[in-house]
Every structure is written in C-alpha cells, then in structure tokens.
C-alpha cells in the first residue's frame, strides 16, 4: 500500500520519469528568494501600470500577487479563464439587487430601479486591477524558470500536463493504482481534484473511496474548493454508494443541534444534492452527564465582549474553578 500527499505522489511521478521531465536542476523557492523575485516583478512595472505605486509602501501588492499566483496554480486557472469569468461577472452586475436603487431620490434624480453607477465603476476598477495582476503571471513564471526555481504547486501542474499529453504515462499509473482512497477530500484544490480525475478516467465505475465532510471545508484560504466534493458526487451519482457517519463523539446534543441550525443556511451542501440525512447524534456516554445547554451572548462591540469574558473567568476562579479547567 502506497501512502502519499498529492505533492509526494507527483514528486514520485517526476522522479520515475526523468527522461520525460528532464533532469530537474531546479531549487525550491525559499522565502527569501520569493521576496526578492516579487519585489523585482514590482520594480519592473511600467509607470502606467494599474498596480504601480510611487509613494508609501511600493511593495504593498506583493502578498496579494503571491497569493493570486498560488491560487492560479492550485486551482489550475489560466489568464484566459479568469478574463472570461471577470467579463461574465461584470456583465451580470447591473442585474444584482445590491447594484440597483430600491428608493427614489428626486433631489439627485434617482428613480427606483436605476443602476448604482458609482458602485459599478468601483467594481470595474477592482476587476481591472485584478486583471492587471493576472497578466503578470507570465512574467512571474518566466522569472521562476530563469532563476531555476520551483515551488511545490509546480509539481502538480507538471504532472497534470504530462498526464494530459502522454497517454502512455497516464495508463502506467492507472494500471498501478487500481484502488484509490482519498482522505479529507473536502480540502482538495482544483488541480489536485483534476489529478485524481485523470487517474480515475480509465474506468466508467472506478474503485475509489473518498472520505470527506462538505460541512468541514475550512481550508478555502489554502485553495480548497467545495465545488470539488460536489462535482465528485455529481460525476458518479449513478454508482455512488454513500455512507453517512452520524454518531458524534466530540460534542453534546445541544452543540450539534445549534450547529445544524447554523450550517443549514449554506447552499453548497451534499444534503441537498444527494438527499442525505446528516442529523448528528451525540454518542459519547460522558455527554449524558455533561448536557449543559450553551448560552448565546451578544455585545455591542469587541471591547464589551472582552470585559464580560474576563468577568466570567474571574467569577469562575473566585468560585473555586481551577484556571486550567477554563478555556476561551
């Protein structure tokens, strides 16, 4: 049994096929190298570039550029895809409620149903800056190659490209890995999900077992995409066998019921797509003795919340509760 992260799997594919990928005389991009590379990228902006800054922190956009390029790699997005998505988004804005006046203002000549042009212009400006940033990806990629650098997301992109272009290589790994299990599937990125699809593409009904919870997709900031787990369910909906784990050993029933009421507001859930019953039941014996009902407190501002929390802690300690038994 072989156990990998997606990156480790891709590294093995590369190492086993150096005749195809070429001997990789590359160095992983260090944090220091990354800072220098992105600052050089910004220094090269022409004076009319939308992200060019002449005063203050001229490298203000570096963290956002770095994050954008990382997301593009992980989600397997290219410039044309993003430009198309932005055009579709901007075209739809005048139809959205938040961009339409709901109250008239005779003094300003505004009628109900008029479009909020200032808001549209502001959204267009934001999108123009996004596209200006996206267009820098090619220069970033060229600088990475010139410097002989790579990052871990590059390995997945390389293997994806190889599997698409070299059917013989893809078939070799499809033959080797005929049974696949993926854990924490809700945390896969777009490129990772695409890699899995390619490995499974030989069979109409592949031998694949994925473990995941659409309600625990907490790593969106790392590139995870809820769409992946929903699409997987859709791809194999006719042959999919679903097992729902409903016994919860972490929380009492009050917590589970409140959580269900809150998360039920989410639109992207498997419960709707597959008609799943995900009513969790507290199964730990200790919860019969610890069935404390949560209280919900609301505050005017964070300062009031901090003061009240501190006062509650003081009362508990004054009442004999050991500080080590108090958690915030």
Tab-separated table of C-alpha atoms in Angstrom:
chain	number	residue	atom	x	y	z
A	1	UNK	CA	0.000	0.000	0.000
A	2	UNK	CA	1.402	3.364	-1.033
A	3	UNK	CA	0.523	6.426	1.045
A	4	UNK	CA	1.126	9.907	-0.364
A	5	UNK	CA	0.234	13.525	-0.149
A	6	UNK	CA	-0.648	14.858	-3.605
A	7	UNK	CA	2.730	16.606	-3.777
A	8	UNK	CA	4.642	13.468	-2.763
A	9	UNK	CA	2.794	11.440	-5.399
A	10	UNK	CA	3.680	13.992	-8.092
A	11	UNK	CA	7.298	14.065	-6.961
A	12	UNK	CA	7.468	10.272	-7.397
A	13	UNK	CA	5.969	10.500	-10.904
A	14	UNK	CA	8.598	13.101	-11.825
A	15	UNK	CA	11.491	11.117	-10.356
A	16	UNK	CA	10.375	7.934	-12.128
A	17	UNK	CA	10.109	9.722	-15.488
A	18	UNK	CA	13.157	11.965	-15.619
A	19	UNK	CA	13.602	11.025	-19.276
A	20	UNK	CA	10.290	12.807	-19.914
A	21	UNK	CA	10.534	15.672	-17.428
A	22	UNK	CA	14.257	16.116	-17.893
A	23	UNK	CA	16.803	16.135	-15.085
A	24	UNK	CA	15.450	18.795	-12.765
A	25	UNK	CA	18.370	21.032	-11.886
A	26	UNK	CA	15.980	23.270	-10.012
A	27	UNK	CA	15.944	24.627	-6.489
A	28	UNK	CA	12.829	25.008	-4.326
A	29	UNK	CA	11.933	28.684	-3.961
A	30	UNK	CA	12.928	29.854	-0.467
A	31	UNK	CA	11.063	32.601	1.400
A	32	UNK	CA	13.984	34.989	0.857
A	33	UNK	CA	14.175	34.199	-2.870
A	34	UNK	CA	10.411	34.706	-3.108
A	35	UNK	CA	10.624	38.189	-1.572
A	36	UNK	CA	13.395	39.190	-3.980
A	37	UNK	CA	11.580	37.764	-7.017
A	38	UNK	CA	8.289	39.531	-6.300
A	39	UNK	CA	9.985	42.837	-5.484
A	40	UNK	CA	11.835	42.611	-8.797
A	41	UNK	CA	8.497	41.907	-10.506
A	42	UNK	CA	7.003	45.085	-8.986
A	43	UNK	CA	10.116	47.162	-9.778
A	44	UNK	CA	9.642	46.275	-13.453
A	45	UNK	CA	6.068	47.624	-13.619
A	46	UNK	CA	5.807	50.400	-16.237
A	47	UNK	CA	4.721	53.797	-14.937
A	48	UNK	CA	1.199	53.408	-16.318
A	49	UNK	CA	0.641	50.011	-14.667
A	50	UNK	CA	-2.527	49.926	-12.536
A	51	UNK	CA	-0.593	48.416	-9.596
A	52	UNK	CA	2.358	50.813	-9.799
A	53	UNK	CA	2.888	52.835	-6.597
A	54	UNK	CA	5.216	55.833	-6.426
A	55	UNK	CA	4.868	56.688	-2.725
A	56	UNK	CA	4.372	54.824	0.545
A	57	UNK	CA	4.845	51.059	0.522
A	58	UNK	CA	5.620	50.461	-3.156
A	59	UNK	CA	5.561	46.688	-2.497
A	60	UNK	CA	2.099	46.787	-0.918
A	61	UNK	CA	0.618	44.391	-3.502
A	62	UNK	CA	3.358	41.740	-3.225
A	63	UNK	CA	1.486	39.492	-0.724
A	64	UNK	CA	-1.658	39.660	-2.853
A	65	UNK	CA	0.252	38.875	-6.059
A	66	UNK	CA	1.931	35.936	-4.345
A	67	UNK	CA	-1.416	34.621	-3.116
A	68	UNK	CA	-3.082	35.135	-6.509
A	69	UNK	CA	-0.397	33.195	-8.401
A	70	UNK	CA	-0.521	30.391	-5.840
A	71	UNK	CA	-4.317	30.124	-6.203
A	72	UNK	CA	-3.985	30.083	-10.009
A	73	UNK	CA	-1.628	27.115	-9.763
A	74	UNK	CA	-3.633	25.211	-7.178
A	75	UNK	CA	-6.956	25.710	-8.958
A	76	UNK	CA	-5.393	25.155	-12.400
A	77	UNK	CA	-6.658	28.536	-13.676
A	78	UNK	CA	-5.082	30.384	-16.585
A	79	UNK	CA	-5.315	34.005	-17.691
A	80	UNK	CA	-7.974	33.366	-20.346
A	81	UNK	CA	-10.240	31.558	-17.853
A	82	UNK	CA	-10.012	34.436	-15.380
A	83	UNK	CA	-10.620	37.084	-18.046
A	84	UNK	CA	-13.711	35.208	-19.205
A	85	UNK	CA	-15.002	34.871	-15.620
A	86	UNK	CA	-14.415	38.587	-14.933
A	87	UNK	CA	-16.257	39.604	-18.113
A	88	UNK	CA	-19.204	37.403	-17.145
A	89	UNK	CA	-19.186	38.822	-13.606
A	90	UNK	CA	-19.159	42.464	-14.770
A	91	UNK	CA	-21.890	41.811	-17.324
A	92	UNK	CA	-24.132	40.399	-14.589
A	93	UNK	CA	-23.604	43.203	-12.044
A	94	UNK	CA	-26.435	45.508	-13.287
A	95	UNK	CA	-28.858	42.623	-12.651
A	96	UNK	CA	-27.882	42.222	-8.988
A	97	UNK	CA	-30.035	43.713	-6.236
A	98	UNK	CA	-27.158	45.401	-4.459
A	99	UNK	CA	-26.407	47.441	-7.604
A	100	UNK	CA	-29.983	48.702	-8.084
A	101	UNK	CA	-31.619	51.595	-6.198
A	102	UNK	CA	-34.629	50.484	-4.165
A	103	UNK	CA	-35.612	54.007	-3.094
A	104	UNK	CA	-36.056	57.110	-5.199
A	105	UNK	CA	-34.211	60.377	-4.543
A	106	UNK	CA	-35.826	63.204	-6.515
A	107	UNK	CA	-33.137	65.703	-5.479
A	108	UNK	CA	-30.457	63.563	-7.127
A	109	UNK	CA	-32.661	62.423	-9.983
A	110	UNK	CA	-32.624	58.810	-8.837
A	111	UNK	CA	-35.575	56.559	-9.614
A	112	UNK	CA	-36.392	53.129	-8.211
A	113	UNK	CA	-34.681	50.529	-10.403
A	114	UNK	CA	-31.857	52.812	-11.548
A	115	UNK	CA	-28.393	51.261	-11.570
A	116	UNK	CA	-25.878	52.465	-8.958
A	117	UNK	CA	-23.276	53.622	-11.472
A	118	UNK	CA	-20.686	54.627	-8.850
A	119	UNK	CA	-20.764	51.123	-7.376
A	120	UNK	CA	-20.495	49.598	-10.847
A	121	UNK	CA	-17.494	51.807	-11.637
A	122	UNK	CA	-15.843	50.830	-8.332
A	123	UNK	CA	-16.370	47.109	-9.048
A	124	UNK	CA	-14.992	47.561	-12.575
A	125	UNK	CA	-11.912	49.286	-11.161
A	126	UNK	CA	-11.283	46.399	-8.775
A	127	UNK	CA	-11.619	43.885	-11.618
A	128	UNK	CA	-9.276	45.942	-13.835
A	129	UNK	CA	-6.612	45.756	-11.113
A	130	UNK	CA	-7.202	42.020	-10.749
A	131	UNK	CA	-6.671	41.513	-14.488
A	132	UNK	CA	-3.549	43.686	-14.356
A	133	UNK	CA	-2.232	41.372	-11.645
A	134	UNK	CA	-3.235	38.214	-13.532
A	135	UNK	CA	-1.386	39.428	-16.623
A	136	UNK	CA	1.836	39.476	-14.546
A	137	UNK	CA	1.701	35.692	-14.079
A	138	UNK	CA	3.580	35.120	-17.342
A	139	UNK	CA	6.477	37.356	-16.219
A	140	UNK	CA	6.471	35.657	-12.816
A	141	UNK	CA	6.624	32.220	-14.462
A	142	UNK	CA	9.469	33.366	-16.734
A	143	UNK	CA	11.437	34.691	-13.753
A	144	UNK	CA	10.942	31.370	-11.918
A	145	UNK	CA	12.355	29.487	-14.917
A	146	UNK	CA	15.229	31.922	-15.436
A	147	UNK	CA	16.192	31.610	-11.763
A	148	UNK	CA	15.895	27.817	-11.871
A	149	UNK	CA	13.248	27.785	-9.139
A	150	UNK	CA	10.091	25.796	-8.487
A	151	UNK	CA	7.526	25.586	-5.701
A	152	UNK	CA	5.531	22.558	-4.618
A	153	UNK	CA	2.423	23.575	-6.561
A	154	UNK	CA	4.523	23.466	-9.740
A	155	UNK	CA	4.977	19.701	-9.348
A	156	UNK	CA	1.225	19.104	-9.596
A	157	UNK	CA	0.972	21.368	-12.664
A	158	UNK	CA	3.835	19.473	-14.377
A	159	UNK	CA	2.291	16.057	-13.735
A	160	UNK	CA	-1.162	17.247	-14.827
A	161	UNK	CA	0.320	18.462	-18.112
A	162	UNK	CA	2.219	15.187	-18.576
A	163	UNK	CA	-0.858	13.042	-17.929
A	164	UNK	CA	-2.891	15.070	-20.441
A	165	UNK	CA	-0.230	14.932	-23.152
A	166	UNK	CA	1.312	11.479	-22.580
A	167	UNK	CA	-1.358	8.761	-22.547
A	168	UNK	CA	1.215	6.006	-22.055
A	169	UNK	CA	2.444	7.568	-18.821
A	170	UNK	CA	-1.105	8.065	-17.549
A	171	UNK	CA	-2.015	4.440	-18.343
A	172	UNK	CA	1.042	3.236	-16.403
A	173	UNK	CA	-0.180	4.867	-13.195
A	174	UNK	CA	-3.813	3.921	-13.807
A	175	UNK	CA	-2.657	0.293	-14.053
A	176	UNK	CA	-0.504	0.569	-10.937
A	177	UNK	CA	-3.118	2.265	-8.735
A	178	UNK	CA	-6.399	0.473	-9.413
A	179	UNK	CA	-7.776	1.112	-5.908
A	180	UNK	CA	-7.600	4.629	-4.520
A	181	UNK	CA	-8.631	6.138	-1.191
A	182	UNK	CA	-8.572	9.907	-0.630
A	183	UNK	CA	-8.931	11.260	2.896
A	184	UNK	CA	-10.081	14.793	3.806
A	185	UNK	CA	-11.458	15.107	0.289
A	186	UNK	CA	-13.210	18.393	1.038
A	187	UNK	CA	-9.789	20.028	1.377
A	188	UNK	CA	-8.524	19.197	-2.121
A	189	UNK	CA	-7.746	22.019	-4.529
A	190	UNK	CA	-8.850	22.237	-8.146
A	191	UNK	CA	-5.547	20.920	-9.546
A	192	UNK	CA	-5.481	18.050	-7.016
A	193	UNK	CA	-9.043	17.113	-7.915
A	194	UNK	CA	-8.166	17.201	-11.628
A	195	UNK	CA	-5.207	14.887	-10.982
A	196	UNK	CA	-7.493	12.384	-9.263
A	197	UNK	CA	-9.994	12.587	-12.152
A	198	UNK	CA	-7.268	11.726	-14.650
A	199	UNK	CA	-6.183	8.699	-12.621
A	200	UNK	CA	-9.805	7.505	-12.463
A	201	UNK	CA	-10.700	8.336	-16.066
A	202	UNK	CA	-9.933	4.855	-17.459
A	203	UNK	CA	-12.942	3.266	-15.733
A	204	UNK	CA	-16.622	4.110	-16.028
A	205	UNK	CA	-17.002	2.961	-12.419
A	206	UNK	CA	-13.605	3.368	-10.734
A	207	UNK	CA	-12.543	1.710	-7.471
A	208	UNK	CA	-12.354	4.910	-5.458
A	209	UNK	CA	-13.218	5.615	-1.833
A	210	UNK	CA	-13.270	9.245	-0.698
A	211	UNK	CA	-13.674	10.348	2.889
A	212	UNK	CA	-14.829	13.896	3.459
A	213	UNK	CA	-17.350	16.221	5.006
A	214	UNK	CA	-18.738	19.099	2.970
A	215	UNK	CA	-19.528	20.872	6.263
A	216	UNK	CA	-15.828	20.858	7.230
A	217	UNK	CA	-14.409	22.615	4.202
A	218	UNK	CA	-12.374	25.064	6.245
A	219	UNK	CA	-9.305	25.497	4.061
A	220	UNK	CA	-10.687	27.736	1.314
A	221	UNK	CA	-7.802	30.117	2.021
A	222	UNK	CA	-5.374	27.304	1.148
A	223	UNK	CA	-7.065	26.634	-2.164
A	224	UNK	CA	-9.576	24.025	-1.167
A	225	UNK	CA	-12.773	24.251	-3.139
A	226	UNK	CA	-16.176	22.949	-2.046
A	227	UNK	CA	-17.025	22.523	-5.725
A	228	UNK	CA	-14.668	19.526	-5.885
A	229	UNK	CA	-16.614	17.344	-3.473
A	230	UNK	CA	-19.939	18.384	-5.039
A	231	UNK	CA	-18.652	17.659	-8.550
A	232	UNK	CA	-17.340	14.270	-7.466
A	233	UNK	CA	-20.775	13.325	-6.177
A	234	UNK	CA	-22.272	14.526	-9.442
A	235	UNK	CA	-19.782	12.621	-11.643
A	236	UNK	CA	-20.572	9.264	-10.052
A	237	UNK	CA	-24.111	9.866	-8.830
A	238	UNK	CA	-25.499	6.725	-10.542
A	239	UNK	CA	-22.987	4.330	-8.979
A	240	UNK	CA	-22.058	6.218	-5.809
A	241	UNK	CA	-22.554	4.378	-2.548
A	242	UNK	CA	-22.758	6.835	0.328
A	243	UNK	CA	-22.141	6.035	3.986
A	244	UNK	CA	-23.011	8.784	6.463
A	245	UNK	CA	-21.344	8.720	9.875
A	246	UNK	CA	-23.952	10.163	12.221
A	247	UNK	CA	-22.581	9.294	15.658
A	248	UNK	CA	-20.636	12.195	17.088
A	249	UNK	CA	-18.201	11.627	19.962
A	250	UNK	CA	-16.986	15.219	20.333
A	251	UNK	CA	-19.978	17.319	21.314
A	252	UNK	CA	-23.183	17.180	23.311
A	253	UNK	CA	-26.544	17.243	21.558
A	254	UNK	CA	-27.164	20.942	22.229
A	255	UNK	CA	-23.998	21.893	20.352
A	256	UNK	CA	-24.885	19.583	17.462
A	257	UNK	CA	-28.414	20.977	17.171
A	258	UNK	CA	-27.213	24.593	17.176
A	259	UNK	CA	-24.503	23.766	14.621
A	260	UNK	CA	-27.071	22.109	12.369
A	261	UNK	CA	-29.342	25.160	12.519
A	262	UNK	CA	-26.443	27.443	11.568
A	263	UNK	CA	-24.837	25.361	8.817
A	264	UNK	CA	-28.238	24.631	7.304
A	265	UNK	CA	-28.017	28.134	5.805
A	266	UNK	CA	-25.206	27.022	3.489
A	267	UNK	CA	-26.328	26.460	-0.092
A	268	UNK	CA	-23.414	24.252	-1.151
A	269	UNK	CA	-24.113	21.070	0.805
A	270	UNK	CA	-24.321	17.416	-0.161
A	271	UNK	CA	-27.529	17.036	1.847
A	272	UNK	CA	-29.427	18.752	-0.961
A	273	UNK	CA	-27.591	17.165	-3.877
A	274	UNK	CA	-27.741	13.575	-2.566
A	275	UNK	CA	-30.708	13.896	-0.176
A	276	UNK	CA	-28.529	12.850	2.767
A	277	UNK	CA	-29.687	12.704	6.362
A	278	UNK	CA	-26.895	14.342	8.371
A	279	UNK	CA	-28.677	14.785	11.695
A	280	UNK	CA	-25.822	14.037	14.075
A	281	UNK	CA	-26.404	12.347	17.419
A	282	UNK	CA	-24.189	12.730	20.480
A	283	UNK	CA	-22.858	9.213	21.115
A	284	UNK	CA	-20.332	9.646	23.913
A	285	UNK	CA	-21.561	8.296	27.251
A	286	UNK	CA	-19.984	11.257	29.075
A	287	UNK	CA	-22.390	13.685	27.369
A	288	UNK	CA	-25.302	12.301	29.362
A	289	UNK	CA	-23.621	13.834	32.402
A	290	UNK	CA	-22.397	16.932	30.552
A	291	UNK	CA	-25.577	18.043	28.791
A	292	UNK	CA	-25.070	21.750	29.534
A	293	UNK	CA	-27.056	23.904	27.170
A	294	UNK	CA	-24.983	26.648	25.507
A	295	UNK	CA	-25.928	30.274	26.022
A	296	UNK	CA	-25.647	32.864	23.267
A	297	UNK	CA	-24.441	36.320	24.275
A	298	UNK	CA	-24.486	39.369	22.037
A	299	UNK	CA	-22.364	42.501	22.520
A	300	UNK	CA	-22.294	45.990	21.089
A	301	UNK	CA	-18.566	45.788	20.333
A	302	UNK	CA	-15.448	43.620	20.895
A	303	UNK	CA	-14.408	45.623	23.960
A	304	UNK	CA	-17.636	44.707	25.805
A	305	UNK	CA	-17.143	41.070	24.812
A	306	UNK	CA	-13.614	41.036	26.267
A	307	UNK	CA	-14.669	42.685	29.508
A	308	UNK	CA	-17.582	40.278	30.020
A	309	UNK	CA	-15.389	37.253	29.216
A	310	UNK	CA	-12.803	38.435	31.752
A	311	UNK	CA	-15.513	38.934	34.385
A	312	UNK	CA	-16.888	35.423	33.787
A	313	UNK	CA	-13.397	33.966	34.213
A	314	UNK	CA	-12.924	35.925	37.444
A	315	UNK	CA	-16.254	34.640	38.814
A	316	UNK	CA	-15.315	31.045	37.978
A	317	UNK	CA	-11.922	31.336	39.675
A	318	UNK	CA	-13.452	33.094	42.712
A	319	UNK	CA	-15.942	30.214	42.877
A	320	UNK	CA	-13.165	27.639	43.105
A	321	UNK	CA	-12.776	26.563	39.460
A	322	UNK	CA	-9.156	25.755	38.597
A	323	UNK	CA	-7.828	28.090	35.868
A	324	UNK	CA	-6.666	25.026	33.911
A	325	UNK	CA	-10.310	23.960	33.559
A	326	UNK	CA	-11.282	27.207	31.805
A	327	UNK	CA	-10.963	27.550	28.038
A	328	UNK	CA	-11.579	30.564	25.827
